[in-house]
Amino acid sequence: MKKALVALSAASALAILVPGTAEAAFTLKVIDNADDCGDINSVAFDGTNIHLAWVCNTASGDVVKYAKGTPGGTSFPKEIISDVTTTGTKFTSVASNGGLVFEVNGSIRYARPVAAGTGDCPDNDAWSCELVGSGHDPQISVGPSNVYITYHNDSGSVIMAKRSGIATYTFTTVFTGSSGVSGRFPLIDASDTTAGVWIGYEHDVSSGFASEVSMWSPTEGTESATGLSHYILHGMSVNHGLHQPQVVSGNKLYVRASDGSWSSSTYATSATSIGDVDDYGGYQVITRGGTNGLIATKKGIFGGWTDVLVDGAIDSGFSSLVVNQSNGAYYISYYDQTNQQLKLARGS
């Protein structure tokens, strides 16, 4: 789903005029230019600070890094959260409270910032690391009262979701998927207090890349749940319901589930890589990378899809998108393969 470095540059502005649209401006900032850093990345926004987490694949092992900064700020100081001596870190995901989840050699760990010297993360005593379970592909989201983590549990090949109070850090299981499910790339969103908690995940079937994506929606803080399922192709994201970008016969489709019904529309005809998807104020935003660079595609409720170039450098890494619903800005973390850099883009 992902795999994604020269001197740190000041933030630069890129303005692209797309025919038939208003001018869209993106501010680009290099976050990490170290060797082989950033193709696995995640971004979150808490209304004040942007939080980023990413993986560096070094010769001696995999490193999980974290940085925090403000939208208009120039400083994103980096911290090492986990520095292992084997190539066991495959994924990381950051939440709006600054906490993050990562996988090390089959163990899922939740890391949270604490007072310096009081933490128990082996490589950073300003962070505390809690063991959540065993598996891979973890994702994290924060609700008003709880932290939720979902991941593929190797035992029985099931998707699991666990919940902890924001200040308690004791995780209990609140959802277990069907046994025998491949369950690649689970996703979770608990940010909307009215929509509850949404989980999306692949459910492999026999026909090639086809997969059944299930979604689960409880009331935040409870274990009661209802399920919906639909057959789609590989590639999805989740936010306030289940939204999926997918590839069908070379075309990109955007699929949304609302009140149990599914709708879709074609937003691209080139088979470039799938990024992330989010929505705000009646707009949907999708990111995708390829030989033409990183592109954000927007669609209004009553309008068609509009492409806006974010960065012309070829992007072959995984991109992550978060939308600030209060001012309509959106933030994209992504890996610039051409220049080998982890970057952050801010647009509106």
Tab-separated table of C-alpha atoms in Angstrom:
chain	number	residue	atom	x	y	z
A	1	MET	CA	0.000	0.000	0.000
A	2	LYS	CA	3.002	2.135	0.478
A	3	LYS	CA	6.789	2.118	0.200
A	4	ALA	CA	7.990	5.025	-0.230
A	5	LEU	CA	14.955	12.220	0.194
A	6	VAL	CA	18.607	16.871	-0.477
A	7	ALA	CA	19.042	19.860	1.803
A	8	LEU	CA	16.231	21.121	3.979
A	9	SER	CA	14.617	23.987	2.139
A	10	ALA	CA	12.378	26.800	3.248
A	11	ALA	CA	8.693	26.451	2.540
A	12	SER	CA	7.825	27.395	-1.002
A	13	ALA	CA	4.524	28.280	-2.626
A	14	LEU	CA	3.244	26.612	-5.753
A	15	ALA	CA	0.305	28.169	-7.584
A	16	ILE	CA	-1.397	26.146	-10.285
A	17	LEU	CA	-4.194	27.430	-12.496
A	18	VAL	CA	-6.390	24.612	-13.752
A	19	PRO	CA	-8.579	25.470	-16.774
A	20	GLY	CA	-12.084	26.334	-15.649
A	21	THR	CA	-11.151	26.676	-11.994
A	22	ALA	CA	-9.974	29.335	-9.589
A	23	GLU	CA	-6.323	29.523	-8.661
A	24	ALA	CA	-5.276	26.995	-6.026
A	25	ALA	CA	-2.126	27.600	-3.975
A	26	PHE	CA	-0.142	24.963	-2.122
A	27	THR	CA	2.621	25.619	0.366
A	28	LEU	CA	5.231	22.851	0.262
A	29	LYS	CA	7.711	22.062	3.015
A	30	VAL	CA	10.440	19.438	3.243
A	31	ILE	CA	10.098	17.531	6.517
A	32	ASP	CA	12.850	14.913	6.187
A	33	ASN	CA	15.587	14.545	3.563
A	34	ALA	CA	17.495	11.725	5.240
A	35	ASP	CA	18.258	8.647	3.196
A	36	ASP	CA	15.268	6.388	2.529
A	37	CYS	CA	12.874	8.239	4.841
A	38	GLY	CA	9.196	8.926	4.430
A	39	ASP	CA	7.646	6.551	1.945
A	40	ILE	CA	5.488	5.291	4.803
A	41	ASN	CA	3.933	8.366	6.426
A	42	SER	CA	0.909	9.742	8.228
A	43	VAL	CA	-0.427	13.214	9.116
A	44	ALA	CA	-3.015	14.563	11.559
A	45	PHE	CA	-4.188	18.030	12.626
A	46	ASP	CA	-5.598	19.013	16.023
A	47	GLY	CA	-6.767	22.517	15.085
A	48	THR	CA	-3.467	24.079	16.193
A	49	ASN	CA	-0.625	21.704	15.395
A	50	ILE	CA	0.176	19.393	12.503
A	51	HIS	CA	1.435	15.986	13.618
A	52	LEU	CA	3.485	13.742	11.323
A	53	ALA	CA	4.852	10.227	11.730
A	54	TRP	CA	6.923	8.284	9.223
A	55	VAL	CA	9.310	5.347	8.805
A	56	CYS	CA	12.966	5.466	7.722
A	57	ASN	CA	14.429	2.276	6.257
A	58	THR	CA	18.125	2.419	7.200
A	59	ALA	CA	20.893	-0.122	6.656
A	60	SER	CA	20.849	-1.044	10.351
A	61	GLY	CA	17.083	-1.203	10.734
A	62	ASP	CA	13.821	0.690	10.630
A	63	VAL	CA	13.282	3.980	12.472
A	64	VAL	CA	9.966	5.592	13.443
A	65	LYS	CA	10.109	9.412	13.497
A	66	TYR	CA	7.672	12.092	14.678
A	67	ALA	CA	7.462	15.851	14.110
A	68	LYS	CA	5.041	18.590	15.147
A	69	GLY	CA	4.593	22.136	13.871
A	70	THR	CA	2.013	24.837	13.181
A	71	PRO	CA	0.447	25.448	9.741
A	72	GLY	CA	2.341	28.706	9.215
A	73	GLY	CA	5.463	27.667	11.074
A	74	THR	CA	8.867	26.871	9.615
A	75	SER	CA	10.069	24.504	12.341
A	76	PHE	CA	9.146	20.827	12.514
A	77	PRO	CA	11.733	19.357	14.932
A	78	LYS	CA	12.108	15.606	14.491
A	79	GLU	CA	12.124	12.983	17.225
A	80	ILE	CA	13.027	9.304	17.001
A	81	ILE	CA	10.346	7.188	18.660
A	82	SER	CA	11.621	3.724	17.823
A	83	ASP	CA	15.024	2.726	16.440
A	84	VAL	CA	15.177	-1.019	15.918
A	85	THR	CA	18.075	-3.101	14.647
A	86	THR	CA	15.997	-5.248	12.310
A	87	THR	CA	13.729	-4.415	9.398
A	88	GLY	CA	10.539	-4.965	11.332
A	89	THR	CA	8.733	-1.620	11.157
A	90	LYS	CA	6.224	-1.750	8.345
A	91	PHE	CA	3.700	0.952	9.170
A	92	THR	CA	2.903	3.911	11.391
A	93	SER	CA	-0.177	6.085	11.905
A	94	VAL	CA	-0.519	9.323	13.895
A	95	ALA	CA	-3.606	10.781	15.578
A	96	SER	CA	-4.711	14.322	16.358
A	97	ASN	CA	-3.706	14.007	20.025
A	98	GLY	CA	-0.086	13.498	18.935
A	99	GLY	CA	-0.143	9.841	19.853
A	100	LEU	CA	0.901	7.335	17.238
A	101	VAL	CA	0.821	3.623	16.613
A	102	PHE	CA	3.523	1.577	14.922
A	103	GLU	CA	4.474	-2.016	14.213
A	104	VAL	CA	7.803	-3.522	15.235
A	105	ASN	CA	8.491	-7.142	14.339
A	106	GLY	CA	4.858	-8.135	14.633
A	107	SER	CA	4.104	-6.146	17.811
A	108	ILE	CA	1.617	-3.258	17.693
A	109	ARG	CA	2.642	-0.421	20.007
A	110	TYR	CA	0.948	2.844	20.938
A	111	ALA	CA	3.349	5.723	21.651
A	112	ARG	CA	2.285	8.899	23.439
A	113	PRO	CA	4.255	11.984	24.518
A	114	VAL	CA	4.978	12.348	28.243
A	115	ALA	CA	7.247	14.478	30.406
A	116	ALA	CA	10.897	14.003	29.447
A	117	GLY	CA	12.529	11.275	31.509
A	118	THR	CA	9.269	9.606	32.511
A	119	GLY	CA	8.588	7.544	29.387
A	120	ASP	CA	9.446	3.918	28.744
A	121	CYS	CA	10.017	3.922	24.976
A	122	PRO	CA	13.488	2.352	24.653
A	123	ASP	CA	14.765	5.051	22.283
A	124	ASN	CA	13.031	8.160	23.673
A	125	ASP	CA	12.234	8.683	27.364
A	126	ALA	CA	9.888	11.580	26.487
A	127	TRP	CA	7.479	9.016	25.066
A	128	SER	CA	5.675	6.083	26.615
A	129	CYS	CA	5.106	2.930	24.548
A	130	GLU	CA	2.189	0.613	25.288
A	131	LEU	CA	1.885	-2.895	23.825
A	132	VAL	CA	-1.505	-3.210	22.106
A	133	GLY	CA	-1.298	-6.624	20.470
A	134	SER	CA	0.364	-8.728	17.788
A	135	GLY	CA	-0.174	-8.152	14.081
A	136	HIS	CA	0.464	-5.586	11.381
A	137	ASP	CA	-0.983	-2.616	9.420
A	138	PRO	CA	-2.099	-0.610	12.493
A	139	GLN	CA	-4.232	2.531	12.263
A	140	ILE	CA	-5.222	5.012	14.977
A	141	SER	CA	-7.979	7.565	15.528
A	142	VAL	CA	-9.086	9.624	18.524
A	143	GLY	CA	-12.646	10.299	19.617
A	144	PRO	CA	-13.811	12.735	22.285
A	145	SER	CA	-13.120	10.262	25.096
A	146	ASN	CA	-11.155	7.359	23.665
A	147	VAL	CA	-8.222	6.270	21.528
A	148	TYR	CA	-9.030	3.586	18.942
A	149	ILE	CA	-6.519	1.315	17.229
A	150	THR	CA	-7.319	-1.217	14.535
A	151	TYR	CA	-4.942	-3.748	12.989
A	152	HIS	CA	-4.696	-7.141	11.340
A	153	ASN	CA	-4.283	-9.771	14.048
A	154	ASP	CA	-2.115	-12.643	12.824
A	155	SER	CA	-3.848	-15.087	15.130
A	156	GLY	CA	-6.851	-16.289	13.146
A	157	SER	CA	-6.250	-13.669	10.411
A	158	VAL	CA	-8.844	-11.269	11.777
A	159	ILE	CA	-9.264	-7.511	11.952
A	160	MET	CA	-9.346	-6.219	15.514
A	161	ALA	CA	-10.176	-2.850	17.033
A	162	LYS	CA	-9.136	-1.887	20.547
A	163	ARG	CA	-10.106	1.088	22.652
A	164	SER	CA	-8.521	2.929	25.553
A	165	GLY	CA	-9.492	6.004	27.485
A	166	ILE	CA	-7.414	8.977	26.404
A	167	ALA	CA	-5.727	9.109	29.814
A	168	THR	CA	-5.881	5.441	30.892
A	169	TYR	CA	-3.819	3.643	28.208
A	170	THR	CA	-5.375	0.248	28.863
A	171	PHE	CA	-6.638	-1.217	25.598
A	172	THR	CA	-9.621	-3.540	25.454
A	173	THR	CA	-11.008	-5.284	22.372
A	174	VAL	CA	-14.213	-3.741	21.009
A	175	PHE	CA	-14.410	-5.359	17.565
A	176	THR	CA	-13.226	-8.614	16.002
A	177	GLY	CA	-13.792	-9.324	12.316
A	178	SER	CA	-14.685	-12.617	10.711
A	179	SER	CA	-12.072	-15.352	11.120
A	180	GLY	CA	-10.000	-16.339	8.109
A	181	VAL	CA	-10.168	-12.866	6.576
A	182	SER	CA	-6.983	-11.523	5.044
A	183	GLY	CA	-7.975	-8.092	6.312
A	184	ARG	CA	-5.283	-5.984	4.714
A	185	PHE	CA	-5.059	-2.268	5.419
A	186	PRO	CA	-7.725	-1.681	8.069
A	187	LEU	CA	-8.710	1.958	8.592
A	188	ILE	CA	-10.528	3.726	11.398
A	189	ASP	CA	-12.082	7.127	12.089
A	190	ALA	CA	-13.519	8.208	15.433
A	191	SER	CA	-13.280	11.966	14.877
A	192	ASP	CA	-16.956	12.623	14.142
A	193	THR	CA	-18.960	12.471	17.366
A	194	THR	CA	-22.257	12.201	15.508
A	195	ALA	CA	-21.198	9.391	13.165
A	196	GLY	CA	-19.619	7.194	15.818
A	197	VAL	CA	-16.604	5.094	14.921
A	198	TRP	CA	-16.061	3.757	11.402
A	199	ILE	CA	-13.767	0.896	10.450
A	200	GLY	CA	-13.041	-0.194	6.896
A	201	TYR	CA	-10.981	-3.179	5.844
A	202	GLU	CA	-10.340	-5.544	2.974
A	203	HIS	CA	-11.912	-8.966	3.015
A	204	ASP	CA	-10.113	-11.028	0.389
A	205	VAL	CA	-12.082	-13.214	-1.976
A	206	SER	CA	-10.892	-15.586	-4.662
A	207	SER	CA	-11.022	-13.314	-7.718
A	208	GLY	CA	-7.702	-11.510	-8.090
A	209	PHE	CA	-7.608	-8.058	-6.527
A	210	ALA	CA	-11.298	-8.099	-5.710
A	211	SER	CA	-12.080	-7.654	-2.065
A	212	GLU	CA	-15.020	-7.214	0.181
A	213	VAL	CA	-14.807	-4.062	2.237
A	214	SER	CA	-16.796	-4.145	5.421
A	215	MET	CA	-17.567	-1.151	7.559
A	216	TRP	CA	-18.506	-1.124	11.197
A	217	SER	CA	-20.171	1.800	12.972
A	218	PRO	CA	-20.724	1.775	16.720
A	219	THR	CA	-21.633	4.637	18.975
A	220	GLU	CA	-18.398	6.152	20.279
A	221	GLY	CA	-17.574	4.524	23.590
A	222	THR	CA	-19.747	1.413	23.199
A	223	GLU	CA	-19.310	-2.032	21.687
A	224	SER	CA	-22.677	-2.277	19.918
A	225	ALA	CA	-22.213	-2.345	16.162
A	226	THR	CA	-23.945	-2.716	12.835
A	227	GLY	CA	-22.238	-3.866	9.659
A	228	LEU	CA	-22.424	-3.112	5.961
A	229	SER	CA	-20.398	-4.728	3.211
A	230	HIS	CA	-19.758	-4.276	-0.484
A	231	TYR	CA	-17.463	-5.799	-3.091
A	232	ILE	CA	-14.878	-3.399	-4.523
A	233	LEU	CA	-11.321	-3.470	-5.793
A	234	HIS	CA	-8.154	-2.809	-3.837
A	235	GLY	CA	-7.662	0.649	-2.311
A	236	MET	CA	-9.737	2.534	0.224
A	237	SER	CA	-9.819	5.178	2.904
A	238	VAL	CA	-12.230	5.928	5.700
A	239	ASN	CA	-13.663	9.157	7.072
A	240	HIS	CA	-17.071	9.905	8.571
A	241	GLY	CA	-18.432	6.854	6.822
A	242	LEU	CA	-16.550	4.772	4.326
A	243	HIS	CA	-15.006	6.391	1.256
A	244	GLN	CA	-13.043	4.373	-1.247
A	245	PRO	CA	-10.916	5.384	-4.192
A	246	GLN	CA	-10.520	2.311	-6.380
A	247	VAL	CA	-9.321	1.185	-9.784
A	248	VAL	CA	-11.725	-0.522	-12.183
A	249	SER	CA	-10.486	-1.284	-15.714
A	250	GLY	CA	-7.911	1.523	-15.478
A	251	ASN	CA	-10.431	4.110	-14.235
A	252	LYS	CA	-10.407	5.630	-10.779
A	253	LEU	CA	-13.762	5.495	-9.007
A	254	TYR	CA	-14.804	7.269	-5.825
A	255	VAL	CA	-17.245	5.220	-3.771
A	256	ARG	CA	-19.102	6.457	-0.732
A	257	ALA	CA	-21.408	4.673	1.656
A	258	SER	CA	-24.191	6.746	3.188
A	259	ASP	CA	-27.024	5.326	5.280
A	260	GLY	CA	-26.401	1.883	3.873
A	261	SER	CA	-26.404	2.828	0.174
A	262	TRP	CA	-23.397	3.091	-2.132
A	263	SER	CA	-22.692	5.586	-4.895
A	264	SER	CA	-19.687	6.079	-7.161
A	265	SER	CA	-18.286	8.410	-9.811
A	266	THR	CA	-15.203	8.293	-12.036
A	267	TYR	CA	-12.597	10.895	-11.069
A	268	ALA	CA	-9.625	9.811	-13.185
A	269	THR	CA	-8.836	7.562	-16.116
A	270	SER	CA	-5.115	7.018	-15.516
A	271	ALA	CA	-4.003	4.144	-13.343
A	272	THR	CA	-1.763	6.163	-11.031
A	273	SER	CA	-1.308	5.208	-7.400
A	274	ILE	CA	-4.120	5.695	-4.920
A	275	GLY	CA	-3.533	8.082	-2.039
A	276	ASP	CA	-5.970	9.199	0.646
A	277	VAL	CA	-9.469	10.670	0.694
A	278	ASP	CA	-11.346	13.040	3.002
A	279	ASP	CA	-14.299	15.397	2.896
A	280	TYR	CA	-15.273	18.811	4.235
A	281	GLY	CA	-17.883	21.477	3.608
A	282	GLY	CA	-19.528	19.568	0.786
A	283	TYR	CA	-16.226	18.840	-0.969
A	284	GLN	CA	-14.445	15.556	-1.345
A	285	VAL	CA	-10.664	15.550	-1.779
A	286	ILE	CA	-8.570	12.653	-3.088
A	287	THR	CA	-4.793	12.488	-3.506
A	288	ARG	CA	-2.965	10.315	-5.997
A	289	GLY	CA	0.592	10.123	-7.268
A	290	GLY	CA	2.282	9.059	-10.475
A	291	THR	CA	4.505	10.178	-13.339
A	292	ASN	CA	2.671	13.532	-13.491
A	293	GLY	CA	3.348	14.298	-9.823
A	294	LEU	CA	1.082	14.455	-6.792
A	295	ILE	CA	-2.452	15.517	-7.659
A	296	ALA	CA	-5.349	16.536	-5.433
A	297	THR	CA	-8.766	15.975	-6.959
A	298	LYS	CA	-11.735	17.944	-5.585
A	299	LYS	CA	-15.421	17.493	-6.131
A	300	GLY	CA	-18.306	19.618	-4.893
A	301	ILE	CA	-21.679	18.130	-4.053
A	302	PHE	CA	-23.170	19.332	-7.344
A	303	GLY	CA	-19.985	19.622	-9.395
A	304	GLY	CA	-17.529	17.444	-11.256
A	305	TRP	CA	-14.025	16.416	-10.311
A	306	THR	CA	-11.254	19.016	-10.665
A	307	ASP	CA	-7.536	18.142	-10.662
A	308	VAL	CA	-5.073	20.460	-8.911
A	309	LEU	CA	-1.342	19.769	-9.153
A	310	VAL	CA	0.219	19.763	-5.683
A	311	ASP	CA	3.815	18.897	-6.619
A	312	GLY	CA	5.185	18.184	-10.096
A	313	ALA	CA	7.904	15.878	-8.769
A	314	ILE	CA	7.151	12.220	-9.388
A	315	ASP	CA	5.523	10.730	-6.322
A	316	SER	CA	5.737	6.988	-5.807
A	317	GLY	CA	5.224	6.918	-2.067
A	318	PHE	CA	2.134	6.683	0.065
A	319	SER	CA	0.302	9.976	0.603
A	320	SER	CA	-1.809	10.782	3.645
A	321	LEU	CA	-4.446	13.526	3.754
A	322	VAL	CA	-6.170	15.373	6.581
A	323	VAL	CA	-8.751	18.133	6.259
A	324	ASN	CA	-9.307	20.958	8.738
A	325	GLN	CA	-13.037	21.460	8.539
A	326	SER	CA	-12.998	24.825	10.350
A	327	ASN	CA	-11.132	26.780	7.669
A	328	GLY	CA	-11.283	24.464	4.677
A	329	ALA	CA	-7.530	23.813	4.539
A	330	TYR	CA	-6.121	20.405	3.875
A	331	TYR	CA	-2.720	18.948	4.665
A	332	ILE	CA	-0.987	16.208	2.679
A	333	SER	CA	2.101	14.299	3.758
A	334	TYR	CA	3.788	12.453	0.906
A	335	TYR	CA	7.069	11.054	-0.379
A	336	ASP	CA	8.748	12.857	-3.300
A	337	GLN	CA	10.525	10.028	-5.107
A	338	THR	CA	12.341	12.363	-7.529
A	339	ASN	CA	14.098	14.323	-4.768
A	340	GLN	CA	13.865	11.589	-2.118
A	341	GLN	CA	12.163	13.767	0.487
A	342	LEU	CA	9.249	13.541	2.876
A	343	LYS	CA	7.115	16.627	2.233
A	344	LEU	CA	4.097	18.383	3.694
A	345	ALA	CA	1.674	20.328	1.494
A	346	ARG	CA	-1.006	22.764	2.667
A	347	GLY	CA	-3.805	23.777	0.326
A	348	SER	CA	-7.408	24.922	0.379
